[in-house]
Coordinates of C-alpha atoms and ligand atoms in Angstrom, one line a residue:
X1 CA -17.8 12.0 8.0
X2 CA -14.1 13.1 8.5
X3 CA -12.4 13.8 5.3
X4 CA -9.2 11.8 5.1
X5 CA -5.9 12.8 6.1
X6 CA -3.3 13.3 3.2
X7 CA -0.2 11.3 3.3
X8 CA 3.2 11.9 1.0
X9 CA 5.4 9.4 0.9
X10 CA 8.7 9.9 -0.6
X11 CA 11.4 7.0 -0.9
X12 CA 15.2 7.1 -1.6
X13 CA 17.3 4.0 -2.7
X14 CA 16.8 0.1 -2.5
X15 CA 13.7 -1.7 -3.6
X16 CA 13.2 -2.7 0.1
X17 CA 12.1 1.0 0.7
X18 CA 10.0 1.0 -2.1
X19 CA 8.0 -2.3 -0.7
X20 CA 8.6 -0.5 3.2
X21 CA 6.7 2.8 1.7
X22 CA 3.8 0.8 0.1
X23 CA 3.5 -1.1 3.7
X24 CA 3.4 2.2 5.3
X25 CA 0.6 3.6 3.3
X26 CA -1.2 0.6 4.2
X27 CA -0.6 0.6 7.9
X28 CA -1.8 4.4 7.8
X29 CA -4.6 3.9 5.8
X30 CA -6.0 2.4 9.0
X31 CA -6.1 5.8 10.6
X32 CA -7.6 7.5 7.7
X33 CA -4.7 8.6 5.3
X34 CA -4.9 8.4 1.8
X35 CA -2.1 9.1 -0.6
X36 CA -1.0 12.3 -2.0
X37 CA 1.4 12.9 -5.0
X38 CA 2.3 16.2 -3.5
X39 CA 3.9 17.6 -0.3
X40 CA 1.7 21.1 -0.3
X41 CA -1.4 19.7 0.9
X42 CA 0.3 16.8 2.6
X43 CA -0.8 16.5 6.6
X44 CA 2.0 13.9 7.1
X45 CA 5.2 13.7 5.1
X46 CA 7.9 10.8 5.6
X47 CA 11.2 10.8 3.8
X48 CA 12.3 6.9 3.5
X49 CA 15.6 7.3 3.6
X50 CA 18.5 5.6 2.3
X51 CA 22.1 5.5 3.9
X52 CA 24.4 3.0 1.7
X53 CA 26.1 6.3 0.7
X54 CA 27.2 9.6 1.2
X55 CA 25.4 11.0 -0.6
X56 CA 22.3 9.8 -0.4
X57 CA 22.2 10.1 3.5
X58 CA 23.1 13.7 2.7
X59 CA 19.7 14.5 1.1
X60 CA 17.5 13.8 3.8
X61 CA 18.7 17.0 5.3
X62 CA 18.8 19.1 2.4
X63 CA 15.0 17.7 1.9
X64 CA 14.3 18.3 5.5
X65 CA 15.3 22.4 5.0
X66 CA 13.1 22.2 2.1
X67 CA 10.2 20.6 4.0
X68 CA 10.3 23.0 7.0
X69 CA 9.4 25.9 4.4
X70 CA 6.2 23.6 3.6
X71 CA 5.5 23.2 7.3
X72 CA 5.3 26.8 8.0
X73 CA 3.4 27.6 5.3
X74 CA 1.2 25.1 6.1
X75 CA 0.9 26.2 10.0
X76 CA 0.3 30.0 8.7
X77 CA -2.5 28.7 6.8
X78 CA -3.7 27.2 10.4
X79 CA -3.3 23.8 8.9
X80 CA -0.8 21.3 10.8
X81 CA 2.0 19.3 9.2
X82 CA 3.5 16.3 10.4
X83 CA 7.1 15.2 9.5
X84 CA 8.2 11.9 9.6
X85 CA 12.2 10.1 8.6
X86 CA 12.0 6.6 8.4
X87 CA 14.5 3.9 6.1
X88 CA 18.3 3.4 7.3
X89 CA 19.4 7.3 7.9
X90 CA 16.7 6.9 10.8
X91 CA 17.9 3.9 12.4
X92 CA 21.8 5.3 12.2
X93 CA 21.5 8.7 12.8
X94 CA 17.8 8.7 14.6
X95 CA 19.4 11.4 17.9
X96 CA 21.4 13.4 15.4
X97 CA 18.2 14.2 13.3
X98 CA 15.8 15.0 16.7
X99 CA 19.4 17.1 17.4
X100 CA 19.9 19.3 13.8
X101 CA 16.1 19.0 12.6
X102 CA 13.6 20.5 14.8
X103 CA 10.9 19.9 11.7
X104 CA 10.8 16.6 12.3
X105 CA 8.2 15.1 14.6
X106 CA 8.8 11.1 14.4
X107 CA 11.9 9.3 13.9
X108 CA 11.2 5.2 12.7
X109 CA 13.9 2.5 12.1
X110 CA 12.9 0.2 9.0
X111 CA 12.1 -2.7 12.0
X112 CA 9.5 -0.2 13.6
X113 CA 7.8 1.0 11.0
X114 CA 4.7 -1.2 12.4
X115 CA 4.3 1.3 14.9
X116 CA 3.8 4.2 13.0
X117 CA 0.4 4.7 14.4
X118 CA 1.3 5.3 17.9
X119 CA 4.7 7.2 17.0
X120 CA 2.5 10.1 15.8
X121 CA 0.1 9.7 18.9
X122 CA 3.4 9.8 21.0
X123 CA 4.6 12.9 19.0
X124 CA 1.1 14.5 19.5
X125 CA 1.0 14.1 23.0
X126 CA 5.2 14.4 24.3
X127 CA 6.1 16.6 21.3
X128 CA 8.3 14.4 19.4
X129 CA 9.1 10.2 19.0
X130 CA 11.6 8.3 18.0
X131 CA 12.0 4.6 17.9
X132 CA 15.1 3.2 16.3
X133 CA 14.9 -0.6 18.8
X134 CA 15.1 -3.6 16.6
X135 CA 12.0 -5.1 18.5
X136 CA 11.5 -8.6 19.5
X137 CA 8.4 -8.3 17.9
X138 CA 8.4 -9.4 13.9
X139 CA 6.7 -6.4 12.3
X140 CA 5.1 -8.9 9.6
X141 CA 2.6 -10.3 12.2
X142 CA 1.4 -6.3 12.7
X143 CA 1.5 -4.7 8.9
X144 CA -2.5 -5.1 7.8
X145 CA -2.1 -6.8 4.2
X146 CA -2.7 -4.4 1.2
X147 CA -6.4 -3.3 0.4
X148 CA -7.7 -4.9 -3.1
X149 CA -8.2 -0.9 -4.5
X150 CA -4.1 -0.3 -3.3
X151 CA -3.0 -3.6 -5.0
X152 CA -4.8 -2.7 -8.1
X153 CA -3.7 1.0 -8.4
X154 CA 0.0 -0.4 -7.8
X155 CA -0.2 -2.1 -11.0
X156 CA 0.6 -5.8 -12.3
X157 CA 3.9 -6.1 -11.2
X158 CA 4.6 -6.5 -7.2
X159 CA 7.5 -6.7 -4.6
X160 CA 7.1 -9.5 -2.0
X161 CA 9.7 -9.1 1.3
X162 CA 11.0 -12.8 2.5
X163 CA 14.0 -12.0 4.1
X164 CA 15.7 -8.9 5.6
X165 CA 18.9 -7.9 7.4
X166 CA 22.3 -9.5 6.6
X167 CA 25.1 -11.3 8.5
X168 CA 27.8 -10.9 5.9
X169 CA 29.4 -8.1 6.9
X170 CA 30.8 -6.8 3.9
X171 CA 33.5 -4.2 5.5
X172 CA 32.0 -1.3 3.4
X173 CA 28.3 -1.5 4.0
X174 CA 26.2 -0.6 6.9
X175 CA 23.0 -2.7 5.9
X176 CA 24.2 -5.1 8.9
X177 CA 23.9 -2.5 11.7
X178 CA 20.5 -0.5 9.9
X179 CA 18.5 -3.4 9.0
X180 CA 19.4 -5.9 11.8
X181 CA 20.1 -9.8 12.0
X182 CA 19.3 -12.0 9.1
X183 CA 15.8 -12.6 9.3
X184 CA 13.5 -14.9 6.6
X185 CA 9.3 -15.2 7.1
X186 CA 7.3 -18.2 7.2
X187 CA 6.5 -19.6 3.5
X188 CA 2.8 -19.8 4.4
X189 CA 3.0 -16.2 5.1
X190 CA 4.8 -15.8 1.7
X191 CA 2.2 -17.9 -0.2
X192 CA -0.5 -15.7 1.7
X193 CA 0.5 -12.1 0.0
X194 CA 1.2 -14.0 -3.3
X195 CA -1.9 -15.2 -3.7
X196 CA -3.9 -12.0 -2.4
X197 CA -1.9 -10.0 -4.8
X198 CA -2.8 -12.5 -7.7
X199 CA -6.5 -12.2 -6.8
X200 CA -6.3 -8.5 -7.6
X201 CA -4.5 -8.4 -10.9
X202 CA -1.0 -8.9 -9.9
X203 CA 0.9 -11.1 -12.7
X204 CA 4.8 -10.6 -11.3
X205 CA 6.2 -11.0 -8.6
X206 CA 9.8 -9.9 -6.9
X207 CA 11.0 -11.7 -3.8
X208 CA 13.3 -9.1 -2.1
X209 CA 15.8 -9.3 0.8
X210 CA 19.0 -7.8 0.9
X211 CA 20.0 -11.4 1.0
X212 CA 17.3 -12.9 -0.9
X213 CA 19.1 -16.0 -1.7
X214 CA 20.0 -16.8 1.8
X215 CA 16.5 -17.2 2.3
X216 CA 15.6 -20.4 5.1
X217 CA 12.1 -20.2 5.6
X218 CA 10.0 -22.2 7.8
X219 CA 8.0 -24.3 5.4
X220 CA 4.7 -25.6 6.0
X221 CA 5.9 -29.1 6.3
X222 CA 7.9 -27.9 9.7
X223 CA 11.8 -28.3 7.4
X224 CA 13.6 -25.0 6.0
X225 CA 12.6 -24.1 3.1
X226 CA 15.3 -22.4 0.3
X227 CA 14.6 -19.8 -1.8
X228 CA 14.5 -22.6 -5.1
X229 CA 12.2 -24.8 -3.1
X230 CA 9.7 -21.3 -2.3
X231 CA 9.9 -20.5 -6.0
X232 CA 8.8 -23.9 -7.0
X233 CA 5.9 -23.6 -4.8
X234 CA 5.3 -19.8 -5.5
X235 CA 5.7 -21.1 -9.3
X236 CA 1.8 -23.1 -8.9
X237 CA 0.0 -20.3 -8.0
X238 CA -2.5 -19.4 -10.6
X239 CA -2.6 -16.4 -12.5
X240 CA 1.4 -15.4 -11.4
X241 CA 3.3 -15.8 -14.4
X242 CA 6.1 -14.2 -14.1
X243 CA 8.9 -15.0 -10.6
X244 CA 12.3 -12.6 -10.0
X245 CA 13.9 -12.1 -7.4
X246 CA 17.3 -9.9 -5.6
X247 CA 19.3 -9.2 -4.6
X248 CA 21.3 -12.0 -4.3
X249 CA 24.7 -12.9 -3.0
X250 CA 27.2 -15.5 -5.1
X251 CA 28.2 -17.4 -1.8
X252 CA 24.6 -18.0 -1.2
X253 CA 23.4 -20.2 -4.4
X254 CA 22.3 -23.2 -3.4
X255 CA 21.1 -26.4 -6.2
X256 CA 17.5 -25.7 -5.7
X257 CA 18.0 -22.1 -6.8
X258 CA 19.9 -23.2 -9.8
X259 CA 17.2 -26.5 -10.5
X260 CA 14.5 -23.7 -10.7
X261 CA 16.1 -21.9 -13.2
X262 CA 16.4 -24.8 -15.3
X263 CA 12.5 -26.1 -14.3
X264 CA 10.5 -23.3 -13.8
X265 CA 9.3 -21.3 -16.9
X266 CA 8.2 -18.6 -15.1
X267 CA 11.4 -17.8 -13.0
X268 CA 12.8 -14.9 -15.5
X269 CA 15.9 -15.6 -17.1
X270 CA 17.7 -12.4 -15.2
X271 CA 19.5 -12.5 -12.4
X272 CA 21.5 -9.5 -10.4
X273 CA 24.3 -11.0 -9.0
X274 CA 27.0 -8.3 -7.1
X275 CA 30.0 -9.0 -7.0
X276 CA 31.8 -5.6 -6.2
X277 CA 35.2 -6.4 -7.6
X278 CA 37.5 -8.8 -10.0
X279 CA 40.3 -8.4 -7.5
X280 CA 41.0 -11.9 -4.8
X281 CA 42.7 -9.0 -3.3
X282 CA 40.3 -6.5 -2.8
X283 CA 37.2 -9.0 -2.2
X284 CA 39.1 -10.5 0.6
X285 CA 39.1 -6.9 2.2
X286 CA 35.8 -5.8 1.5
X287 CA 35.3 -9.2 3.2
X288 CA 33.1 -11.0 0.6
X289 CA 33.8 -14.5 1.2
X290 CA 34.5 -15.2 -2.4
X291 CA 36.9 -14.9 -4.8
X292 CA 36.5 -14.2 -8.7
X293 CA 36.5 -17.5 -9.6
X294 CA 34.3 -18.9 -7.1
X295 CA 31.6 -16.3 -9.0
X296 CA 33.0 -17.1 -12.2
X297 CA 31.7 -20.9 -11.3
X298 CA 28.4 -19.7 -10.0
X299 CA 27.5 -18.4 -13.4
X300 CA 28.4 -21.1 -15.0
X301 CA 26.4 -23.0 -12.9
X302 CA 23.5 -20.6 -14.1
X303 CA 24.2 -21.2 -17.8
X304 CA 24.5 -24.1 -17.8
X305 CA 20.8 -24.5 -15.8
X306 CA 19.2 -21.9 -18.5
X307 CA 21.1 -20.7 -22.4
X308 CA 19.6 -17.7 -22.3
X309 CA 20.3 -16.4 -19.0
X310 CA 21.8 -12.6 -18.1
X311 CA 23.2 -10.8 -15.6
X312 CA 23.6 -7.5 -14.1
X313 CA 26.1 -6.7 -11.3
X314 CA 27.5 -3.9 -8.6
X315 CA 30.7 -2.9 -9.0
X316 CA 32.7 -0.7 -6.3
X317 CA 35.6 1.2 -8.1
X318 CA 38.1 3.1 -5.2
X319 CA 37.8 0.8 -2.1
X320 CA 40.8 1.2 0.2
X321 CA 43.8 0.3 -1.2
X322 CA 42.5 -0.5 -5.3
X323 CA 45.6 -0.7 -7.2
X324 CA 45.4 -0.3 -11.2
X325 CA 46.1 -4.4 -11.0
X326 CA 43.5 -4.6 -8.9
X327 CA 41.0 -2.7 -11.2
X328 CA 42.2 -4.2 -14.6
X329 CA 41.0 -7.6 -12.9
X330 CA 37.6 -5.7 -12.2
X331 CA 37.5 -4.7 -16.0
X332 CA 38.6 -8.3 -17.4
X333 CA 35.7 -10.4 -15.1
X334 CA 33.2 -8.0 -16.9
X335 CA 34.8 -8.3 -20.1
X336 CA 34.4 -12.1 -19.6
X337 CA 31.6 -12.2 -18.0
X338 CA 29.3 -10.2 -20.7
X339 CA 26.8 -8.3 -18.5
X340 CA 22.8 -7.0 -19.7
X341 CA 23.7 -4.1 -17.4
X342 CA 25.3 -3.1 -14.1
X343 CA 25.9 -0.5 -11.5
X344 CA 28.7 0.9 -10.1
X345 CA 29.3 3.3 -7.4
X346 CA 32.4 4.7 -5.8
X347 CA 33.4 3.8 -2.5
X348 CA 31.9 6.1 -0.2
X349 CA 33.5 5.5 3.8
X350 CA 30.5 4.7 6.1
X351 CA 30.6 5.5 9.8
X352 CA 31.0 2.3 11.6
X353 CA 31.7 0.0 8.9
X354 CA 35.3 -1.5 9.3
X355 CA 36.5 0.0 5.8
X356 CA 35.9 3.8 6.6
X357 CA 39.3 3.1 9.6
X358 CA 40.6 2.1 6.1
X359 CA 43.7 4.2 5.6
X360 CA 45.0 3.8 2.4
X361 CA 42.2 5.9 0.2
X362 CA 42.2 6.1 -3.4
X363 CA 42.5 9.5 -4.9
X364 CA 39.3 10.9 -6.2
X365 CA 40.6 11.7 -9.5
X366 CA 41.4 8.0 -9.6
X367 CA 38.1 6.9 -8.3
X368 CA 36.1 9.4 -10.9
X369 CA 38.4 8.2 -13.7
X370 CA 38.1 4.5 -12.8
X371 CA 34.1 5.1 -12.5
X372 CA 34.1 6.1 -16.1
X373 CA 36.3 3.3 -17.6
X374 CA 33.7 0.4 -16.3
X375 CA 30.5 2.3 -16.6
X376 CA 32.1 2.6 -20.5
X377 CA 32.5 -1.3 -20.6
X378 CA 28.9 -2.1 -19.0
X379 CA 27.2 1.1 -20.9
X380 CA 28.4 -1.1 -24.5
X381 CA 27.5 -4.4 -23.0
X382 CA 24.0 -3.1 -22.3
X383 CA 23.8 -1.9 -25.5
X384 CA 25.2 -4.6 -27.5
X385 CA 22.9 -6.5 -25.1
X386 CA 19.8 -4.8 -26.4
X387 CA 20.5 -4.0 -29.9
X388 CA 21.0 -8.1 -30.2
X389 CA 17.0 -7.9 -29.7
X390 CA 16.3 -6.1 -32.7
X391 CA 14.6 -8.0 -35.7
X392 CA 13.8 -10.6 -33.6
X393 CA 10.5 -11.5 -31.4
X394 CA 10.3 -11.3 -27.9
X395 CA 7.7 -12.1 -24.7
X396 CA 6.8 -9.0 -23.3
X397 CA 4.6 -8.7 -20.0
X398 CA 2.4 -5.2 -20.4
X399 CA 2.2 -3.3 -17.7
X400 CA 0.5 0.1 -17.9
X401 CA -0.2 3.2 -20.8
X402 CA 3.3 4.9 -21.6
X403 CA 3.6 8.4 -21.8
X404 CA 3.0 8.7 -25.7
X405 CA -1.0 8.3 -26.5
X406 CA -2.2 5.0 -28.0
X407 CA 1.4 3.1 -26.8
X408 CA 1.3 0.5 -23.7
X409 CA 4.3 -0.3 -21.9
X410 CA 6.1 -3.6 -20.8
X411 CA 9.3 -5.5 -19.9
X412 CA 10.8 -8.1 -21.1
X413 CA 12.6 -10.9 -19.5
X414 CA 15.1 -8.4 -18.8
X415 CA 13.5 -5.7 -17.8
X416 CA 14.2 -3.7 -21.1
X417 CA 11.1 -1.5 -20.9
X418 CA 9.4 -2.2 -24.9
X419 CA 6.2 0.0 -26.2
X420 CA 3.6 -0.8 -28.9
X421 CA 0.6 0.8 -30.4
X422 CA -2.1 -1.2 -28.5
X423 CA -5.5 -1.4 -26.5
X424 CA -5.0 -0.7 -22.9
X425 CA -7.3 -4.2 -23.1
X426 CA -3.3 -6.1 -23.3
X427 CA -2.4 -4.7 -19.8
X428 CA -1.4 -7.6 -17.7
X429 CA -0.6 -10.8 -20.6
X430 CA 2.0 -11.7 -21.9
X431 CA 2.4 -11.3 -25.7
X432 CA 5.1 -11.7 -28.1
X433 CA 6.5 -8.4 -30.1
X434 CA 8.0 -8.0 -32.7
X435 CA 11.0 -5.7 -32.2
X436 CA 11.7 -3.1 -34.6
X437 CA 14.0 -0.4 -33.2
X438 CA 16.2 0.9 -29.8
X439 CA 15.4 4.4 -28.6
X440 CA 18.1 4.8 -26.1
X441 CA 17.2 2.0 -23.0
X442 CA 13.9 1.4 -24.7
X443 CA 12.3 -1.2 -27.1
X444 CA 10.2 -0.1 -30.0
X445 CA 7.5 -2.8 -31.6
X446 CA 4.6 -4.3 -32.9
X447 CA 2.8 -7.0 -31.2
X448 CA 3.3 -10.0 -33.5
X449 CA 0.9 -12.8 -35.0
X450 CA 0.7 -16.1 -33.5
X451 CA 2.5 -17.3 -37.0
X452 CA 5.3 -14.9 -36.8
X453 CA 5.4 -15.5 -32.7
X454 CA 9.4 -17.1 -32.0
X455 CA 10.9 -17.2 -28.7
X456 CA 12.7 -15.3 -26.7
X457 CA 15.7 -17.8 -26.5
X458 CA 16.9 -17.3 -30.8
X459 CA 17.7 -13.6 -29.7
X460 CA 19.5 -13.9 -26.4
X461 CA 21.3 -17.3 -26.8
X462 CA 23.1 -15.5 -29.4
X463 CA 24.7 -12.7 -26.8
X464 CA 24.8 -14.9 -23.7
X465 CA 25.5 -19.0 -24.7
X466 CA 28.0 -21.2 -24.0
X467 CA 30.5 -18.4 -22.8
X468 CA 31.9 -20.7 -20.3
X469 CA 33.8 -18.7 -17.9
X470 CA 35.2 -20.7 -15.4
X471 CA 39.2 -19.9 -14.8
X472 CA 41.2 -17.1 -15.9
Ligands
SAM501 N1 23.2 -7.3 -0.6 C1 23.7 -6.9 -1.8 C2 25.0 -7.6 -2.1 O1 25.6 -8.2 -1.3 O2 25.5 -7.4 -3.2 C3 23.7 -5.4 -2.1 C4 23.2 -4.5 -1.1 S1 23.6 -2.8 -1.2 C5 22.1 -2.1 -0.8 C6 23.6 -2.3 -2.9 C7 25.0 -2.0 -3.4 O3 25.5 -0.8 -2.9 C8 26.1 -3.0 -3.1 O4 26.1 -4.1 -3.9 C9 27.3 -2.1 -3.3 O5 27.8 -2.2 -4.7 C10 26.9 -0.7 -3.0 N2 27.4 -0.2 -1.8 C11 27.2 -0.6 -0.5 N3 28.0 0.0 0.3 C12 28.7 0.9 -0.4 C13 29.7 1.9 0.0 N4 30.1 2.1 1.2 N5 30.2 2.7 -1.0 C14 29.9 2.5 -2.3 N6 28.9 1.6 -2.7 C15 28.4 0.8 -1.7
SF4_502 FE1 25.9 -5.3 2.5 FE2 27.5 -7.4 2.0 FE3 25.2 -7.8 3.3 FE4 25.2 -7.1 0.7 S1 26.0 -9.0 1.6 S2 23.9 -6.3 2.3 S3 26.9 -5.7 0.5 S4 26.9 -6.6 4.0

């Protein structure tokens, strides 16, 4: 028998990369790869690449100078080592890589990825492929679903893709031009991987798009489908009990996302709403098609669905032309607002994205100092946010053994990772704990009796109810 090839994966950014990777590994497996955690004795390497900034477009070529030390290691050992760059740096800079990297051997665009197989033929037989198209194709109807042995080794918790691409246009962000048109899949297609993945253990799911909530789906009953009305139905299907779903955008929430907040249990009370800046001034340049209040209304919509819902944001501090006004406004949405936890980036000019022709550009002294005022804010939200949990007893989903010996892992509604001294036996239920202590972003409990068992809503309708924040 041939012994398997060894495939290392290794993804950068979004959690649409992380869900690409996993469909990759699967569409190889077909041709006899099997996971590796290492590059050394990797045949095939692909970098997943992320290129929403600078930054992290810049690594793929410092990794690629790295990689082509492995390579010729590997080749004076007589063995042969494939490179691969797929994700968003691929699709927008797919002839500049063949051009400056001579490593790599296949270039794939996050649409293409479906055609992996054949790339590396190609590569085999001309050389080097590249394939950066957005085919007409839907590379859905071509991905082989997950094997039950991959599902389980991914563990309890699992992204679901239902929509890609965008069409808003934000003027800083190139997910328009590397991911494509605003595409959603077919609910039965949906409810297909949901219920394979519940089968083999799976207990949460993630919907992702980088539009999630503009998700219009072709329903079973031949009408559109929203993303409430796919949660509803996702909601029945045994053995899932826990729904999430992001990212979302504010112009996008529609009634039936809101009514399954306030009728669906199992739809976490957590949602990650971006909204980039407090400024009407700035959001109308970075072309967001809202202004503060208009997302100062949408989560008031949410609260008053569910009490104990939270938030987390993105914040941009530095676009073109950010005045001081401009970012006080930023600080006093978040300051009224009250966020679980948030990121924020500084603007970072992307090629081809109306913004970088931008001219009036924010110091970077005022950008770094700007950064660290709001990440102060959010850093004692979060933490005024989690300390509120102390003392009081919360549902927490297990998910795997934690690093320490004896202690298991989970999240709870919010994602705060909590540990207990447990059997591996709780992996996968839901249980109430008792929390005890904070150790920096993480929980610290016992599980607690039936008796003692409270929920979840005493500790956050303290920190998150009727905060009303409509207006100024
Ligand atoms: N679709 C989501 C939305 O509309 O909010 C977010 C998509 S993007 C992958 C994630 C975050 O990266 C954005 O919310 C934004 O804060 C940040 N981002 C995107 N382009 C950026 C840029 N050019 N500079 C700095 N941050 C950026
Ligand atoms: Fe980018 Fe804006 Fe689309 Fe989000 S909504 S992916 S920030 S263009």
């Amino acid at each position: 028998m041939k012994a398997p090839r060894k495939l290392h994966i290794k993804s950068y950014g979004c959690q649409m990369n992380v869900y690409d990777a996993q469909r990759m590994v699967d569409t190889l497996a077909g041709e006899g790869f099997v996971e590796t955690a290492g590059v050394d004795d990797a045949d095939l390497v692909i970098l997943n690449t992320c290129h929403i900034r600078e930054k992290a477009s810049e690594k793929v070529y410092s990794e690629l100078g790295r990689l082509r030390l492995v390579k010729d290691d590997a080749a004076r050992n007589g063995r042969q080592m494939n490179i691969a760059v797929a994700g968003c740096v691929a699709q927008a800079e797919g002839q500049e890589i063949i051009r400056r990297a001579p490593v790599v051997d296949v270039v794939v665009g996050p649409q293409s990825y479906h055609h992996l197989p054949q790339l590396l033929a190609r590569a085999k037989s001309h050389g080097r492929a590249l394939e950066t198209e957005f085919p007409v194709e839907d590379k859905f109807g071509f991905l082989p679903p997950p094997k039950p042995d991959a599902i389980r080794a991914r563990g309890i918790s699992s992204f679901v893709t239902v929509q890609e691409g965008c069409d808003k246009f934000c003027t800083f962000c190139v997910v328009p031009y590397t991911r494509g048109a605003e595409v959603s899949r077919p609910v039965t297609k949906i409810i297909d991987d949901v219920l394979r993945l519940a089968d083999h253990g799976v207990r949460e799911i993630t919907l992702i798009g980088q539009n999630v909530n503009a998700y219009h789906g072709e329903g079973p009953d031949g009408r559109v489908w929203s993303l409430g009305t796919l949660l509803h139905r996702l909601a029945e299907i045994p053995g899932i009990v826990r729904l999430r779903y992001s990212t979302s955008h504010p112009r996008d929430v529609d009634a039936t996302l809101i009514e399954a907040h306030s009728d669906l249990p199992a739809l976490m009370p957590f949602v990650h709403l971006p909204v980039q800046s407090g400024s009407d001034r700035i959001l109308a340049a970075m072309n967001r098609k809202h202004t503060a209040d208009d997302y100062r209304r949408v989560i008031d919509r949410f609260r008053a669905a569910r009490q104990d819902i939270a938030f987390s944001s993105d914040f941009i501090v530095g676009f073109p032309g950010e005045t001081e006004e401009d970012f006080l406004a930023t600080l006093a949405l978040v300051r009224q607002i009250g966020y679980a936890g948030a990121y924020s980036f500084k603007y970072s000019p992307r090629p081809g994205t109306p913004a970088a022709d931008m001219r009036e550009m924010v110091s970077a002294a005022e950008m770094d100092e700007r950064l660290v005022r709001l990440q102060e804010l959010i850093d004692s939200q979060q933490s005024a946010f989690n300390v509120a949990v102390i003392g009081n007893t919360v549902d927490v989903l297990f998910e795997r053994a934690a690093r320490n010996p004896g202690q298991i892992v989970g999240r709870t509604a919010y994602l705060q990772p909590t540990h207990v001294m447990a059997s591996p036996d709780i992996i996968g239920q839901v249980l109430p704990v008792r929390v005890e202590s904070l150790e920096r972003y993480s929980l610290l409990g016992q599980i607690a009796r039936s008796a003692e068992a409270r929920s979840v809503k005493t500790a956050f309708s303290q920190m998150t109810s009727p905060q009303m924040t409509t207006g100024t």
